[in-house]
Amino acid sequence: MVPQGIIISLIVLGVFFLALEVFVIPGFGVSGILGMGALITGIFLVTNSLLEGVLFTGGALVVLGIIAYLSFRSPRTRRLWRKFSLTTRQTLNGGYVGPKVQSETYLGRTGISLTQLRPAGTGNFDGEYLDVVTEGGFIGHGIGIKIVAVEGTRIVVREEKTL
């Protein structure tokens, strides 16, 4: 039998680590894992068998899920959740420009490397400057290059061999 003070300490420590993870440390890391581990260990130490521990933990997760769902639906707590979410938008009027979707039209074009490509850099293709990536090798400044693949917004080039 584990002393009651240790069980209570584990549960309080678990809640503390989870609160630290949510409000202080961004992302999901060590304090979140430690918090969940301490809470689950505390729950399992309270029960008499493994089955009871699994049932209590599962029940706690279901109740927590229902509470979270209802808090998103309630107008009163919705304001609280807005503090945790990003509400700004990236618009054209704000100066945000998305990548061109016609990158496939560049396939097969030849040009000159404006910078050293190791493996990323800039190429000049008939007066149009493009950010390009090599297939993995190094291409020096002023070398002829050819676009061999377009993968989304990634333009892949290789050195153009002249005969």
Coordinates of C-alpha atoms in Angstrom, one line a residue:
M1 CA 0.0 0.0 0.0
V2 CA 1.4 3.4 -1.1
P3 CA 1.0 6.3 1.4
Q4 CA -1.8 8.6 0.5
G5 CA 0.6 11.7 0.6
I6 CA 2.6 10.3 -2.3
I7 CA -0.5 9.7 -4.4
I8 CA -1.8 13.2 -3.8
S9 CA 1.7 14.6 -4.5
L10 CA 1.8 12.8 -7.8
I11 CA -1.6 14.1 -8.9
V12 CA -0.7 17.7 -7.8
L13 CA 2.7 17.4 -9.5
G14 CA 1.0 16.1 -12.7
V15 CA -1.5 19.0 -12.8
F16 CA 1.4 21.4 -12.2
F17 CA 3.5 20.0 -15.0
L18 CA 0.5 20.1 -17.4
A19 CA -0.3 23.7 -16.5
L20 CA 3.4 24.6 -17.0
E21 CA 3.2 23.0 -20.5
V22 CA 0.0 24.8 -21.5
F23 CA 0.7 28.3 -20.1
V24 CA 4.5 28.6 -20.0
I25 CA 6.4 26.2 -22.3
P26 CA 5.2 26.1 -25.9
G27 CA 4.7 22.9 -27.7
F28 CA 4.5 19.4 -26.3
G29 CA 7.6 18.3 -24.5
V30 CA 9.1 16.9 -21.3
S31 CA 6.8 18.7 -18.8
G32 CA 3.7 17.5 -20.7
I33 CA 4.9 13.9 -20.7
L34 CA 6.0 14.1 -17.0
G35 CA 2.6 15.6 -16.1
M36 CA 0.6 12.9 -17.9
G37 CA 2.9 10.2 -16.4
A38 CA 2.4 11.6 -12.9
L39 CA -1.3 11.8 -13.2
I40 CA -1.7 8.3 -14.7
T41 CA 0.6 6.9 -12.0
G42 CA -1.4 8.6 -9.3
I43 CA -4.6 7.2 -10.7
F44 CA -3.2 3.7 -10.9
L45 CA -1.9 3.9 -7.3
V46 CA -5.3 4.7 -6.0
T47 CA -6.9 1.6 -7.6
N48 CA -6.8 -2.0 -6.4
S49 CA -6.2 -3.6 -9.8
L50 CA -4.9 -2.9 -13.2
L51 CA -8.4 -3.1 -14.7
E52 CA -9.7 -0.5 -12.3
G53 CA -6.8 1.8 -13.2
V54 CA -7.5 1.4 -16.9
L55 CA -11.2 2.1 -16.3
F56 CA -10.6 5.2 -14.2
T57 CA -8.0 6.5 -16.6
G58 CA -10.4 5.9 -19.6
G59 CA -13.3 7.5 -17.7
A60 CA -11.2 10.5 -16.8
L61 CA -10.2 10.9 -20.5
V62 CA -13.8 10.7 -21.7
V63 CA -15.0 13.2 -19.1
L64 CA -12.1 15.5 -20.0
G65 CA -13.0 15.2 -23.6
I66 CA -16.6 16.1 -23.0
I67 CA -15.6 19.1 -20.8
A68 CA -13.3 20.4 -23.5
Y69 CA -15.9 19.9 -26.2
L70 CA -18.5 21.8 -24.2
S71 CA -16.1 24.6 -23.3
F72 CA -15.5 25.2 -27.1
R73 CA -19.3 25.3 -27.6
S74 CA -20.1 27.7 -24.7
P75 CA -20.0 31.4 -25.6
R76 CA -18.7 32.2 -22.1
T77 CA -15.5 30.1 -22.4
R78 CA -15.1 30.6 -26.2
R79 CA -13.4 34.0 -25.3
L80 CA -10.9 32.1 -23.2
W81 CA -10.0 29.8 -26.1
R82 CA -9.5 32.7 -28.4
K83 CA -6.6 33.9 -26.3
F84 CA -4.8 30.6 -27.3
S85 CA -5.5 30.8 -31.0
L86 CA -4.0 33.0 -33.8
T87 CA -6.6 35.2 -35.4
T88 CA -4.5 37.2 -37.8
R89 CA -4.8 36.5 -41.5
Q90 CA -2.2 36.7 -44.2
T91 CA -3.9 38.7 -47.0
L92 CA -2.7 40.2 -50.2
N93 CA -3.5 43.7 -48.9
G94 CA -1.2 43.0 -45.9
G95 CA 1.7 42.3 -48.3
Y96 CA 1.6 38.5 -48.2
V97 CA 2.1 36.8 -51.5
G98 CA 1.7 33.1 -52.1
P99 CA 4.0 31.1 -54.3
K100 CA 3.3 30.8 -58.0
V101 CA 1.4 27.7 -59.0
Q102 CA 2.6 27.7 -62.6
S103 CA 6.1 26.4 -61.6
E104 CA 5.6 23.4 -64.0
T105 CA 6.0 25.8 -67.0
Y106 CA 9.7 26.2 -66.0
L107 CA 10.5 22.5 -66.6
G108 CA 13.3 22.2 -69.2
R109 CA 14.4 25.8 -69.2
T110 CA 18.1 26.7 -69.1
G111 CA 19.7 29.6 -67.4
I112 CA 22.8 30.7 -65.4
S113 CA 23.4 30.3 -61.7
L114 CA 23.6 33.8 -60.1
T115 CA 24.9 32.4 -56.8
Q116 CA 26.8 29.3 -55.7
L117 CA 24.2 26.5 -55.5
R118 CA 25.2 24.4 -52.5
P119 CA 22.6 23.0 -53.0
A120 CA 20.2 26.0 -52.9
G121 CA 20.6 29.4 -54.5
T122 CA 19.3 31.7 -57.3
G123 CA 19.3 31.2 -61.0
N124 CA 18.6 33.6 -63.9
F125 CA 16.3 32.2 -66.6
D126 CA 16.0 34.7 -69.4
G127 CA 15.8 37.6 -67.0
E128 CA 13.6 35.8 -64.5
Y129 CA 15.2 35.2 -61.1
L130 CA 14.1 31.9 -59.5
D131 CA 15.1 30.2 -56.2
V132 CA 16.4 26.8 -57.2
V133 CA 17.9 23.7 -55.6
T134 CA 20.4 21.3 -57.1
E135 CA 20.0 17.5 -57.0
G136 CA 22.4 17.5 -54.2
G137 CA 25.7 18.6 -55.7
F138 CA 27.6 21.9 -55.8
I139 CA 27.3 24.2 -58.8
G140 CA 29.4 27.3 -58.9
H141 CA 28.5 30.9 -59.7
G142 CA 28.0 31.7 -63.4
I143 CA 27.5 28.0 -64.5
G144 CA 24.8 27.0 -67.0
I145 CA 21.9 25.2 -65.3
K146 CA 18.8 23.4 -66.5
I147 CA 15.5 22.8 -64.7
V148 CA 15.0 19.1 -64.5
A149 CA 12.1 18.8 -62.0
V150 CA 9.5 20.8 -60.3
E151 CA 8.1 19.5 -57.0
G152 CA 5.4 22.0 -55.8
T153 CA 7.3 25.2 -55.3
R154 CA 10.7 23.5 -55.3
I155 CA 12.6 23.9 -58.6
V156 CA 15.4 21.3 -59.1
V157 CA 18.3 22.1 -61.4
R158 CA 21.4 20.3 -62.6
E159 CA 24.5 21.6 -64.3
E160 CA 24.0 22.1 -68.1
K161 CA 26.7 20.2 -69.9
T162 CA 27.8 22.1 -73.1
L163 CA 29.3 20.1 -75.9

